[in-house]
Structure formats: structure tokens, C-alpha cells
Amino acid sequence: MGVGTVAGDVNRNDRSIVALVMLAHGMVHTYELSIPIFVAIWLGEFASIDLGLASVPVTTASLGVMTGLGFALFGLGALPGGILVDRVGSKRLIVACLLGMAGSFVLLALSPNLVVVALALVVWGAAASVYHPAGLRLISTGVEERGTGFAYHGIAGNLGIGFGPFVTALLLLFFDWHLVAGVLALPALVAAALATRANFEEQAAVAAADGGEGADTGDDGDTGGDDKAGAGVSSFAEFVSQSKHLFAGGFALVFALVMFSGLYYRGVTTFLPDLLGTVIGIEPIPVSELLPAALASGSAGGAPTLDVELFVYAGLLTVGVFGQYVGGKLTDRIRTERGIVAGFGALAVIAVAFLPVASLGVGPLLAICALLGFFLFMVQPFYQATVAEYTPAGLRGLSYGFTYLGVFGVGALGGAIAGYILTVADSTALFFVLAGFATAATLLGVTLLRRRPTPA
């Protein structure tokens, strides 16, 4: 096989992998960030959560705990997902993730009360939890231009992050939330069907780096036994020993950093749609005011209203596309620790400034929201690439499992913390706590920067 042919095959392999992870990542975050839109609806629709022997009033605190169950499993399941992906490969887990998420939103559509809603969110969290270790492991071992792969992977995630809430908010103008949840299940089913057709070599980048030919793949594009980088864990004793090996070095600091990142991320996103409406004071607009006079004249008094805060929230998340792209590209150009320090330092400042700036008017509100969206997602490619730099390729799935255990498992507490603070204190206290999370992540980034030797 000639050099030109190999290069062409590698490029095609990169494209196939990036296409799959972009599709799946977009789906994961479409559902994840649609959930806060539903939270805003549930706060107004339900008065209590009936647990059989007891009834719990619906407040930001109780809904924060309820949604936190699903979000916690989203992170907690990442660790077993990371262990599993090192043994069986990425593609099967990605397909299973997509099918599970579709099923969870079907259950959500059928939910008669908040207890079943909570169950549906738990199912979603379990299904979605395996994606990040599977997808990021696939990029880190299969894509040669890893930074660019992370960038496009992040962009797709942010398109889902923005598109999901936007479409959800738009559909809720006209339809009941149960029907909207059912409609949202359909894209994941289509994505799963497309994912089964993907064909690529999962270890192409590792094989190229080692000067080898790469591992064989089966007819269906799944990797064979050698395509797992010959590593992973096969017993509890091996899991313990390999985990000790990971945490003996700089990865321990990376893990602490991503925990604070997750607390900030979940703390700021869970109740942001409600905060924009109730605290900032964005008023809903009757849809009839946006229609031509000929169409608006026949509108009834009960015509739907446009909840502007939901679309501001969706716009904020969509801005993260640019943050992901910039962050991903910079990981190939600067030390990732420097990007971490700059990104989390900016998030600390934004948290302190958010409410004072947002209260100045529409322009400042949109500006501070755009900055929040940009930096909230710019940091993600940096810490994803940093994980790859502090861990061996054979344990990449395990390392990303631990990473997203921190980001989404421990990070799920951010939603519960935010709900509790909003119940017993106010939004100002919440944003100061968020600033503390970002400051802690910044200091950990500084520590990593000082400890890591400068490349020759």
C-alpha cells in the first residue's frame, strides 16, 4: 500500500469517526439541555411530588434534586462506561446510548406525574452516560488530528445544546409538553440507525503513532479484539490497580478540576431559564404581536405567548459553538493548562458580573449571556485534551470515564446546590458560589501549569 493511499485512508477514517461522534454528541446534548426547559414548565404545572407515603412541595430545591438524579447518573455511569469501552470498543456503546435516550423520552412523554418524570430522567442519564468515554476515547485513539477532532466534536455538542432548547421552546408554544417529549425521541432513533452504518478503524491514530498498520475491523465496522489497544481492565483488582496508577500522577489534579467545572456548568444551566424570566425580568410576548395584522386580528385572548427567556437561554448555549471551536483549535497551538487558567478565570469574573451587567438593559444582558456561553464551552476541549496528555492510550476509556464521573456525576450536585441556594437565599448568592467553583478550577490549572515541564 503506497503512502498516498495510506494518507487517503487515514483521512477517510478521521472523517468517518468525526461524523459519528458529531452526530451522537449533538444528540446527547440536545436532550440534556432540553431538560431545563421542561423544568421551567414543571415549576408552574405541578404543586407537589407524590411519593406515596409523603408529598413533597414542588420548589426549585425539590426539582433540583429530582433532575439531579438523572444528571448524576449521566456522570456516575461514565465510569463503568469507560471501563466497558476499553473492552468492547466505542461503536456498540454509542448505538446503545442513542437507543436508550430515545426510549427515555418516550417514557417522559407518557409520564402522568413527576415520579415517572424522575424515572424517565434516570433512564436518560443511564443511557447518555456511556457516550463521553466512548466518543472521546474514539477521537483520542482513532483521529490523528486530535485537537481538530475535539473541536468539531464540541461544535456538534453545542449545536445540540442550542438546537435542543430552541426547538423545545418553539414546540412548547403550541403543544403540550408530553407531546413535545415524544417528538424529541424521534431524532435519536434516526441517529442510531445511521450510527450502525458507520465504518472506521478505532485505533488508527495509535497505530500510526506506533508506526504500525492499525488493527483489523470487522465487516460491520466494529473493532476486533486487537483494536482495543490491547488494554483496559478485566477484573476488579485490575480496575483498582489501574485507577491507582492514573491518580498517582497529574490526572488527580485534572479530575479535581473537572469536578469544579461540572459544578459550575450544572449550577448555572439548570435554573438559568427561570432566572432570566423571574430575576432579570424578561417578559413573555404574545405571539399575536409578532404576526402580521391580518393574522393577529383573529387571535383569541388565550393565544400562546413567546417565553423570550427560553430563547435567550437557547441563544446563549448556541454561542458556545464558537467557544468550542476556538478552544479545540487552541489545544493544538498552546499548552492546554494555559487555556484552562484563562477560561476558568474568565468564568469566575463573568459569574460575579452577570447580575449587575444583566440589570443594565437588553444589550448588556445579551452581551454577558454571550460571554458566558462562549467561555462555558471554550474550556471543554482544553480539559478533554489535557486528560489525553496525562493518561496512557490503553486506559483512555477509563480515564474519560473518571473524567465524566467528575463532570456530570459530581457535577450533578451543582443543580441541587443551585436549587437549594435559590430557595434559602437568592440569585446573587448563587452566582458568587459559582464564581468560587470557577476560581478553584483556575487555581488547579495554575498548579498543573507549574508542575508540568515546559516542552523542549
mmCIF file with all atom_site columns, N, CA, C and O in Angstrom, residues 278-325:
data_model
loop_
_atom_site.group_PDB
_atom_site.id
_atom_site.type_symbol
_atom_site.label_atom_id
_atom_site.label_alt_id
_atom_site.label_comp_id
_atom_site.label_asym_id
_atom_site.label_entity_id
_atom_site.label_seq_id
_atom_site.pdbx_PDB_ins_code
_atom_site.Cartn_x
_atom_site.Cartn_y
_atom_site.Cartn_z
_atom_site.occupancy
_atom_site.B_iso_or_equiv
_atom_site.pdbx_formal_charge
_atom_site.auth_seq_id
_atom_site.auth_comp_id
_atom_site.auth_asym_id
_atom_site.auth_atom_id
_atom_site.pdbx_PDB_model_num
ATOM 1   N N  . THR A 1 278 ? -37.618 35.357 35.883 1.00 0.00 ? 278 THR A N  1
ATOM 2   C CA . THR A 1 278 ? -38.107 35.859 37.165 1.00 0.00 ? 278 THR A CA 1
ATOM 3   C C  . THR A 1 278 ? -37.199 36.890 37.816 1.00 0.00 ? 278 THR A C  1
ATOM 4   O O  . THR A 1 278 ? -37.670 37.800 38.487 1.00 0.00 ? 278 THR A O  1
ATOM 5   N N  . VAL A 1 279 ? -35.892 36.738 37.653 1.00 0.00 ? 279 VAL A N  1
ATOM 6   C CA . VAL A 1 279 ? -34.948 37.652 38.298 1.00 0.00 ? 279 VAL A CA 1
ATOM 7   C C  . VAL A 1 279 ? -34.568 38.807 37.386 1.00 0.00 ? 279 VAL A C  1
ATOM 8   O O  . VAL A 1 279 ? -34.628 39.978 37.768 1.00 0.00 ? 279 VAL A O  1
ATOM 9   N N  . ILE A 1 280 ? -34.157 38.471 36.162 1.00 0.00 ? 280 ILE A N  1
ATOM 10  C CA . ILE A 1 280 ? -33.800 39.528 35.216 1.00 0.00 ? 280 ILE A CA 1
ATOM 11  C C  . ILE A 1 280 ? -35.045 40.265 34.754 1.00 0.00 ? 280 ILE A C  1
ATOM 12  O O  . ILE A 1 280 ? -35.010 41.449 34.438 1.00 0.00 ? 280 ILE A O  1
ATOM 13  N N  . GLY A 1 281 ? -36.189 39.565 34.709 1.00 0.00 ? 281 GLY A N  1
ATOM 14  C CA . GLY A 1 281 ? -37.450 40.221 34.388 1.00 0.00 ? 281 GLY A CA 1
ATOM 15  C C  . GLY A 1 281 ? -37.775 40.302 32.918 1.00 0.00 ? 281 GLY A C  1
ATOM 16  O O  . GLY A 1 281 ? -38.392 41.266 32.449 1.00 0.00 ? 281 GLY A O  1
ATOM 17  N N  . ILE A 1 282 ? -37.363 39.289 32.136 1.00 0.00 ? 282 ILE A N  1
ATOM 18  C CA . ILE A 1 282 ? -37.727 39.246 30.721 1.00 0.00 ? 282 ILE A CA 1
ATOM 19  C C  . ILE A 1 282 ? -39.187 38.823 30.620 1.00 0.00 ? 282 ILE A C  1
ATOM 20  O O  . ILE A 1 282 ? -39.560 37.742 31.072 1.00 0.00 ? 282 ILE A O  1
ATOM 21  N N  . GLU A 1 283 ? -40.002 39.671 30.050 1.00 0.00 ? 283 GLU A N  1
ATOM 22  C CA . GLU A 1 283 ? -41.436 39.418 29.985 1.00 0.00 ? 283 GLU A CA 1
ATOM 23  C C  . GLU A 1 283 ? -41.799 38.612 28.743 1.00 0.00 ? 283 GLU A C  1
ATOM 24  O O  . GLU A 1 283 ? -41.222 38.806 27.667 1.00 0.00 ? 283 GLU A O  1
ATOM 25  N N  . PRO A 1 284 ? -42.759 37.680 28.859 1.00 0.00 ? 284 PRO A N  1
ATOM 26  C CA . PRO A 1 284 ? -43.240 36.952 27.673 1.00 0.00 ? 284 PRO A CA 1
ATOM 27  C C  . PRO A 1 284 ? -43.969 37.894 26.722 1.00 0.00 ? 284 PRO A C  1
ATOM 28  O O  . PRO A 1 284 ? -44.551 38.898 27.137 1.00 0.00 ? 284 PRO A O  1
ATOM 29  N N  . ILE A 1 285 ? -43.924 37.544 25.450 1.00 0.00 ? 285 ILE A N  1
ATOM 30  C CA . ILE A 1 285 ? -44.553 38.369 24.413 1.00 0.00 ? 285 ILE A CA 1
ATOM 31  C C  . ILE A 1 285 ? -45.660 37.550 23.752 1.00 0.00 ? 285 ILE A C  1
ATOM 32  O O  . ILE A 1 285 ? -45.409 36.422 23.311 1.00 0.00 ? 285 ILE A O  1
ATOM 33  N N  . PRO A 1 286 ? -46.893 38.060 23.671 1.00 0.00 ? 286 PRO A N  1
ATOM 34  C CA . PRO A 1 286 ? -47.942 37.336 22.953 1.00 0.00 ? 286 PRO A CA 1
ATOM 35  C C  . PRO A 1 286 ? -47.534 37.096 21.501 1.00 0.00 ? 286 PRO A C  1
ATOM 36  O O  . PRO A 1 286 ? -47.029 38.010 20.824 1.00 0.00 ? 286 PRO A O  1
ATOM 37  N N  . VAL A 1 287 ? -47.721 35.881 21.027 1.00 0.00 ? 287 VAL A N  1
ATOM 38  C CA . VAL A 1 287 ? -47.355 35.559 19.652 1.00 0.00 ? 287 VAL A CA 1
ATOM 39  C C  . VAL A 1 287 ? -48.105 36.449 18.668 1.00 0.00 ? 287 VAL A C  1
ATOM 40  O O  . VAL A 1 287 ? -47.586 36.803 17.604 1.00 0.00 ? 287 VAL A O  1
ATOM 41  N N  . SER A 1 288 ? -49.316 36.867 19.024 1.00 0.00 ? 288 SER A N  1
ATOM 42  C CA . SER A 1 288 ? -50.120 37.705 18.124 1.00 0.00 ? 288 SER A CA 1
ATOM 43  C C  . SER A 1 288 ? -49.411 39.016 17.805 1.00 0.00 ? 288 SER A C  1
ATOM 44  O O  . SER A 1 288 ? -49.617 39.587 16.728 1.00 0.00 ? 288 SER A O  1
ATOM 45  N N  . GLU A 1 289 ? -48.567 39.515 18.718 1.00 0.00 ? 289 GLU A N  1
ATOM 46  C CA . GLU A 1 289 ? -47.853 40.771 18.469 1.00 0.00 ? 289 GLU A CA 1
ATOM 47  C C  . GLU A 1 289 ? -46.769 40.616 17.416 1.00 0.00 ? 289 GLU A C  1
ATOM 48  O O  . GLU A 1 289 ? -46.299 41.607 16.857 1.00 0.00 ? 289 GLU A O  1
ATOM 49  N N  . LEU A 1 290 ? -46.360 39.379 17.162 1.00 0.00 ? 290 LEU A N  1
ATOM 50  C CA . LEU A 1 290 ? -45.312 39.130 16.182 1.00 0.00 ? 290 LEU A CA 1
ATOM 51  C C  . LEU A 1 290 ? -45.866 38.776 14.805 1.00 0.00 ? 290 LEU A C  1
ATOM 52  O O  . LEU A 1 290 ? -45.116 38.655 13.849 1.00 0.00 ? 290 LEU A O  1
ATOM 53  N N  . LEU A 1 291 ? -47.194 38.616 14.720 1.00 0.00 ? 291 LEU A N  1
ATOM 54  C CA . LEU A 1 291 ? -47.820 38.245 13.458 1.00 0.00 ? 291 LEU A CA 1
ATOM 55  C C  . LEU A 1 291 ? -48.275 39.476 12.690 1.00 0.00 ? 291 LEU A C  1
ATOM 56  O O  . LEU A 1 291 ? -48.507 40.543 13.270 1.00 0.00 ? 291 LEU A O  1
ATOM 57  N N  . PRO A 1 292 ? -48.406 39.346 11.365 1.00 0.00 ? 292 PRO A N  1
ATOM 58  C CA . PRO A 1 292 ? -48.989 40.439 10.587 1.00 0.00 ? 292 PRO A CA 1
ATOM 59  C C  . PRO A 1 292 ? -50.385 40.768 11.089 1.00 0.00 ? 292 PRO A C  1
ATOM 60  O O  . PRO A 1 292 ? -51.090 39.903 11.637 1.00 0.00 ? 292 PRO A O  1
ATOM 61  N N  . ALA A 1 293 ? -50.799 42.007 10.920 1.00 0.00 ? 293 ALA A N  1
ATOM 62  C CA . ALA A 1 293 ? -52.075 42.474 11.458 1.00 0.00 ? 293 ALA A CA 1
ATOM 63  C C  . ALA A 1 293 ? -53.243 41.614 10.995 1.00 0.00 ? 293 ALA A C  1
ATOM 64  O O  . ALA A 1 293 ? -54.162 41.323 11.763 1.00 0.00 ? 293 ALA A O  1
ATOM 65  N N  . ALA A 1 294 ? -53.203 41.160 9.733  1.00 0.00 ? 294 ALA A N  1
ATOM 66  C CA . ALA A 1 294 ? -54.315 40.369 9.196  1.00 0.00 ? 294 ALA A CA 1
ATOM 67  C C  . ALA A 1 294 ? -54.463 39.042 9.922  1.00 0.00 ? 294 ALA A C  1
ATOM 68  O O  . ALA A 1 294 ? -55.566 38.526 10.084 1.00 0.00 ? 294 ALA A O  1
ATOM 69  N N  . LEU A 1 295 ? -53.318 38.496 10.370 1.00 0.00 ? 295 LEU A N  1
ATOM 70  C CA . LEU A 1 295 ? -53.367 37.218 11.074 1.00 0.00 ? 295 LEU A CA 1
ATOM 71  C C  . LEU A 1 295 ? -53.618 37.404 12.558 1.00 0.00 ? 295 LEU A C  1
ATOM 72  O O  . LEU A 1 295 ? -54.244 36.580 13.207 1.00 0.00 ? 295 LEU A O  1
ATOM 73  N N  . ALA A 1 296 ? -53.118 38.507 13.108 1.00 0.00 ? 296 ALA A N  1
ATOM 74  C CA . ALA A 1 296 ? -53.229 38.733 14.548 1.00 0.00 ? 296 ALA A CA 1
ATOM 75  C C  . ALA A 1 296 ? -54.621 39.163 14.970 1.00 0.00 ? 296 ALA A C  1
ATOM 76  O O  . ALA A 1 296 ? -55.017 38.971 16.117 1.00 0.00 ? 296 ALA A O  1
ATOM 77  N N  . SER A 1 297 ? -55.393 39.756 14.035 1.00 0.00 ? 297 SER A N  1
ATOM 78  C CA . SER A 1 297 ? -56.694 40.316 14.407 1.00 0.00 ? 297 SER A CA 1
ATOM 79  C C  . SER A 1 297 ? -57.659 39.265 14.935 1.00 0.00 ? 297 SER A C  1
ATOM 80  O O  . SER A 1 297 ? -58.495 39.551 15.779 1.00 0.00 ? 297 SER A O  1
ATOM 81  N N  . GLY A 1 298 ? -57.503 38.034 14.460 1.00 0.00 ? 298 GLY A N  1
ATOM 82  C CA . GLY A 1 298 ? -58.428 36.998 14.904 1.00 0.00 ? 298 GLY A CA 1
ATOM 83  C C  . GLY A 1 298 ? -57.944 36.200 16.094 1.00 0.00 ? 298 GLY A C  1
ATOM 84  O O  . GLY A 1 298 ? -58.569 35.237 16.490 1.00 0.00 ? 298 GLY A O  1
ATOM 85  N N  . SER A 1 299 ? -56.792 36.606 16.663 1.00 0.00 ? 299 SER A N  1
ATOM 86  C CA . SER A 1 299 ? -56.228 35.844 17.787 1.00 0.00 ? 299 SER A CA 1
ATOM 87  C C  . SER A 1 299 ? -57.072 36.013 19.021 1.00 0.00 ? 299 SER A C  1
ATOM 88  O O  . SER A 1 299 ? -57.533 37.097 19.349 1.00 0.00 ? 299 SER A O  1
ATOM 89  N N  . ALA A 1 300 ? -57.285 34.951 19.724 1.00 0.00 ? 300 ALA A N  1
ATOM 90  C CA . ALA A 1 300 ? -58.048 34.993 20.966 1.00 0.00 ? 300 ALA A CA 1
ATOM 91  C C  . ALA A 1 300 ? -57.170 35.454 22.106 1.00 0.00 ? 300 ALA A C  1
ATOM 92  O O  . ALA A 1 300 ? -55.954 35.463 22.018 1.00 0.00 ? 300 ALA A O  1
ATOM 93  N N  . GLY A 1 301 ? -57.817 35.828 23.201 1.00 0.00 ? 301 GLY A N  1
ATOM 94  C CA . GLY A 1 301 ? -57.051 36.302 24.348 1.00 0.00 ? 301 GLY A CA 1
ATOM 95  C C  . GLY A 1 301 ? -56.158 35.234 24.924 1.00 0.00 ? 301 GLY A C  1
ATOM 96  O O  . GLY A 1 301 ? -55.179 35.532 25.581 1.00 0.00 ? 301 GLY A O  1
ATOM 97  N N  . GLY A 1 302 ? -56.499 33.980 24.686 1.00 0.00 ? 302 GLY A N  1
ATOM 98  C CA . GLY A 1 302 ? -55.700 32.895 25.230 1.00 0.00 ? 302 GLY A CA 1
ATOM 99  C C  . GLY A 1 302 ? -54.628 32.403 24.276 1.00 0.00 ? 302 GLY A C  1
ATOM 100 O O  . GLY A 1 302 ? -54.161 31.285 24.414 1.00 0.00 ? 302 GLY A O  1
ATOM 101 N N  . ALA A 1 303 ? -54.272 33.221 23.273 1.00 0.00 ? 303 ALA A N  1
ATOM 102 C CA . ALA A 1 303 ? -53.262 32.832 22.303 1.00 0.00 ? 303 ALA A CA 1
ATOM 103 C C  . ALA A 1 303 ? -51.927 32.606 23.015 1.00 0.00 ? 303 ALA A C  1
ATOM 104 O O  . ALA A 1 303 ? -51.658 33.185 24.059 1.00 0.00 ? 303 ALA A O  1
ATOM 105 N N  . PRO A 1 304 ? -51.087 31.751 22.454 1.00 0.00 ? 304 PRO A N  1
ATOM 106 C CA . PRO A 1 304 ? -49.819 31.440 23.117 1.00 0.00 ? 304 PRO A CA 1
ATOM 107 C C  . PRO A 1 304 ? -48.912 32.660 23.232 1.00 0.00 ? 304 PRO A C  1
ATOM 108 O O  . PRO A 1 304 ? -48.995 33.595 22.436 1.00 0.00 ? 304 PRO A O  1
ATOM 109 N N  . THR A 1 305 ? -48.058 32.627 24.248 1.00 0.00 ? 305 THR A N  1
ATOM 110 C CA . THR A 1 305 ? -47.077 33.698 24.439 1.00 0.00 ? 305 THR A CA 1
ATOM 111 C C  . THR A 1 305 ? -45.682 33.152 24.183 1.00 0.00 ? 305 THR A C  1
ATOM 112 O O  . THR A 1 305 ? -45.410 31.966 24.375 1.00 0.00 ? 305 THR A O  1
ATOM 113 N N  . LEU A 1 306 ? -44.815 34.035 23.729 1.00 0.00 ? 306 LEU A N  1
ATOM 114 C CA . LEU A 1 306 ? -43.430 33.679 23.452 1.00 0.00 ? 306 LEU A CA 1
ATOM 115 C C  . LEU A 1 306 ? -42.616 33.928 24.714 1.00 0.00 ? 306 LEU A C  1
ATOM 116 O O  . LEU A 1 306 ? -42.455 35.069 25.150 1.00 0.00 ? 306 LEU A O  1
ATOM 117 N N  . ASP A 1 307 ? -42.127 32.848 25.334 1.00 0.00 ? 307 ASP A N  1
ATOM 118 C CA . ASP A 1 307 ? -41.302 32.981 26.529 1.00 0.00 ? 307 ASP A CA 1
ATOM 119 C C  . ASP A 1 307 ? -39.888 33.355 26.090 1.00 0.00 ? 307 ASP A C  1
ATOM 120 O O  . ASP A 1 307 ? -39.042 32.491 25.814 1.00 0.00 ? 307 ASP A O  1
ATOM 121 N N  . VAL A 1 308 ? -39.625 34.654 26.038 1.00 0.00 ? 308 VAL A N  1
ATOM 122 C CA . VAL A 1 308 ? -38.387 35.168 25.471 1.00 0.00 ? 308 VAL A CA 1
ATOM 123 C C  . VAL A 1 308 ? -37.167 34.616 26.199 1.00 0.00 ? 308 VAL A C  1
ATOM 124 O O  . VAL A 1 308 ? -36.125 34.345 25.588 1.00 0.00 ? 308 VAL A O  1
ATOM 125 N N  . GLU A 1 309 ? -37.285 34.427 27.514 1.00 0.00 ? 309 GLU A N  1
ATOM 126 C CA . GLU A 1 309 ? -36.124 33.965 28.283 1.00 0.00 ? 309 GLU A CA 1
ATOM 127 C C  . GLU A 1 309 ? -35.637 32.595 27.819 1.00 0.00 ? 309 GLU A C  1
ATOM 128 O O  . GLU A 1 309 ? -34.432 32.297 27.867 1.00 0.00 ? 309 GLU A O  1
ATOM 129 N N  . LEU A 1 310 ? -36.566 31.758 27.322 1.00 0.00 ? 310 LEU A N  1
ATOM 130 C CA . LEU A 1 310 ? -36.162 30.438 26.852 1.00 0.00 ? 310 LEU A CA 1
ATOM 131 C C  . LEU A 1 310 ? -35.312 30.547 25.588 1.00 0.00 ? 310 LEU A C  1
ATOM 132 O O  . LEU A 1 310 ? -34.382 29.772 25.375 1.00 0.00 ? 310 LEU A O  1
ATOM 133 N N  . PHE A 1 311 ? -35.623 31.530 24.763 1.00 0.00 ? 311 PHE A N  1
ATOM 134 C CA . PHE A 1 311 ? -34.867 31.707 23.522 1.00 0.00 ? 311 PHE A CA 1
ATOM 135 C C  . PHE A 1 311 ? -33.544 32.419 23.779 1.00 0.00 ? 311 PHE A C  1
ATOM 136 O O  . PHE A 1 311 ? -32.553 32.177 23.080 1.00 0.00 ? 311 PHE A O  1
ATOM 137 N N  . VAL A 1 312 ? -33.510 33.301 24.781 1.00 0.00 ? 312 VAL A N  1
ATOM 138 C CA . VAL A 1 312 ? -32.227 33.898 25.191 1.00 0.00 ? 312 VAL A CA 1
ATOM 139 C C  . VAL A 1 312 ? -31.315 32.797 25.705 1.00 0.00 ? 312 VAL A C  1
ATOM 140 O O  . VAL A 1 312 ? -30.110 32.756 25.389 1.00 0.00 ? 312 VAL A O  1
ATOM 141 N N  . TYR A 1 313 ? -31.868 31.901 26.494 1.00 0.00 ? 313 TYR A N  1
ATOM 142 C CA . TYR A 1 313 ? -31.112 30.759 27.017 1.00 0.00 ? 313 TYR A CA 1
ATOM 143 C C  . TYR A 1 313 ? -30.581 29.893 25.875 1.00 0.00 ? 313 TYR A C  1
ATOM 144 O O  . TYR A 1 313 ? -29.399 29.511 25.859 1.00 0.00 ? 313 TYR A O  1
ATOM 145 N N  . ALA A 1 314 ? -31.433 29.599 24.903 1.00 0.00 ? 314 ALA A N  1
ATOM 146 C CA . ALA A 1 314 ? -31.000 28.789 23.761 1.00 0.00 ? 314 ALA A CA 1
ATOM 147 C C  . ALA A 1 314 ? -29.915 29.509 22.975 1.00 0.00 ? 314 ALA A C  1
ATOM 148 O O  . ALA A 1 314 ? -28.940 28.888 22.518 1.00 0.00 ? 314 ALA A O  1
ATOM 149 N N  . GLY A 1 315 ? -30.048 30.824 22.817 1.00 0.00 ? 315 GLY A N  1
ATOM 150 C CA . GLY A 1 315 ? -29.031 31.598 22.109 1.00 0.00 ? 315 GLY A CA 1
ATOM 151 C C  . GLY A 1 315 ? -27.700 31.586 22.838 1.00 0.00 ? 315 GLY A C  1
ATOM 152 O O  . GLY A 1 315 ? -26.629 31.469 22.227 1.00 0.00 ? 315 GLY A O  1
ATOM 153 N N  . LEU A 1 316 ? -27.750 31.716 24.157 1.00 0.00 ? 316 LEU A N  1
ATOM 154 C CA . LEU A 1 316 ? -26.535 31.668 24.978 1.00 0.00 ? 316 LEU A CA 1
ATOM 155 C C  . LEU A 1 316 ? -25.798 30.350 24.744 1.00 0.00 ? 316 LEU A C  1
ATOM 156 O O  . LEU A 1 316 ? -24.566 30.324 24.584 1.00 0.00 ? 316 LEU A O  1
ATOM 157 N N  . LEU A 1 317 ? -26.527 29.257 24.732 1.00 0.00 ? 317 LEU A N  1
ATOM 158 C CA . LEU A 1 317 ? -25.903 27.958 24.544 1.00 0.00 ? 317 LEU A CA 1
ATOM 159 C C  . LEU A 1 317 ? -25.356 27.789 23.130 1.00 0.00 ? 317 LEU A C  1
ATOM 160 O O  . LEU A 1 317 ? -24.318 27.153 22.925 1.00 0.00 ? 317 LEU A O  1
ATOM 161 N N  . THR A 1 318 ? -26.042 28.381 22.161 1.00 0.00 ? 318 THR A N  1
ATOM 162 C CA . THR A 1 318 ? -25.592 28.279 20.776 1.00 0.00 ? 318 THR A CA 1
ATOM 163 C C  . THR A 1 318 ? -24.274 29.022 20.572 1.00 0.00 ? 318 THR A C  1
ATOM 164 O O  . THR A 1 318 ? -23.424 28.592 19.781 1.00 0.00 ? 318 THR A O  1
ATOM 165 N N  . VAL A 1 319 ? -24.081 30.122 21.281 1.00 0.00 ? 319 VAL A N  1
ATOM 166 C CA . VAL A 1 319 ? -22.819 30.863 21.198 1.00 0.00 ? 319 VAL A CA 1
ATOM 167 C C  . VAL A 1 319 ? -21.648 29.955 21.584 1.00 0.00 ? 319 VAL A C  1
ATOM 168 O O  . VAL A 1 319 ? -20.522 30.130 21.120 1.00 0.00 ? 319 VAL A O  1
ATOM 169 N N  . GLY A 1 320 ? -21.934 28.956 22.425 1.00 0.00 ? 320 GLY A N  1
ATOM 170 C CA . GLY A 1 320 ? -20.892 28.018 22.818 1.00 0.00 ? 320 GLY A CA 1
ATOM 171 C C  . GLY A 1 320 ? -20.259 27.287 21.653 1.00 0.00 ? 320 GLY A C  1
ATOM 172 O O  . GLY A 1 320 ? -19.148 26.752 21.788 1.00 0.00 ? 320 GLY A O  1
ATOM 173 N N  . VAL A 1 321 ? -20.914 27.236 20.494 1.00 0.00 ? 321 VAL A N  1
ATOM 174 C CA . VAL A 1 321 ? -20.320 26.645 19.300 1.00 0.00 ? 321 VAL A CA 1
ATOM 175 C C  . VAL A 1 321 ? -18.979 27.310 19.015 1.00 0.00 ? 321 VAL A C  1
ATOM 176 O O  . VAL A 1 321 ? -17.971 26.646 18.733 1.00 0.00 ? 321 VAL A O  1
ATOM 177 N N  . PHE A 1 322 ? -18.947 28.628 19.081 1.00 0.00 ? 322 PHE A N  1
ATOM 178 C CA . PHE A 1 322 ? -17.720 29.361 18.784 1.00 0.00 ? 322 PHE A CA 1
ATOM 179 C C  . PHE A 1 322 ? -16.670 29.126 19.870 1.00 0.00 ? 322 PHE A C  1
ATOM 180 O O  . PHE A 1 322 ? -15.475 29.017 19.586 1.00 0.00 ? 322 PHE A O  1
ATOM 181 N N  . GLY A 1 323 ? -17.126 29.023 21.117 1.00 0.00 ? 323 GLY A N  1
ATOM 182 C CA . GLY A 1 323 ? -16.203 28.725 22.193 1.00 0.00 ? 323 GLY A CA 1
ATOM 183 C C  . GLY A 1 323 ? -15.563 27.351 22.021 1.00 0.00 ? 323 GLY A C  1
ATOM 184 O O  . GLY A 1 323 ? -14.354 27.187 22.209 1.00 0.00 ? 323 GLY A O  1
ATOM 185 N N  . GLN A 1 324 ? -16.368 26.357 21.657 1.00 0.00 ? 324 GLN A N  1
ATOM 186 C CA . GLN A 1 324 ? -15.849 25.015 21.431 1.00 0.00 ? 324 GLN A CA 1
ATOM 187 C C  . GLN A 1 324 ? -14.841 25.017 20.290 1.00 0.00 ? 324 GLN A C  1
ATOM 188 O O  . GLN A 1 324 ? -13.782 24.380 20.379 1.00 0.00 ? 324 GLN A O  1
ATOM 189 N N  . TYR A 1 325 ? -15.153 25.726 19.216 1.00 0.00 ? 325 TYR A N  1
ATOM 190 C CA . TYR A 1 325 ? -14.256 25.743 18.052 1.00 0.00 ? 325 TYR A CA 1
ATOM 191 C C  . TYR A 1 325 ? -12.934 26.410 18.398 1.00 0.00 ? 325 TYR A C  1
ATOM 192 O O  . TYR A 1 325 ? -11.855 25.880 18.102 1.00 0.00 ? 325 TYR A O  1
#
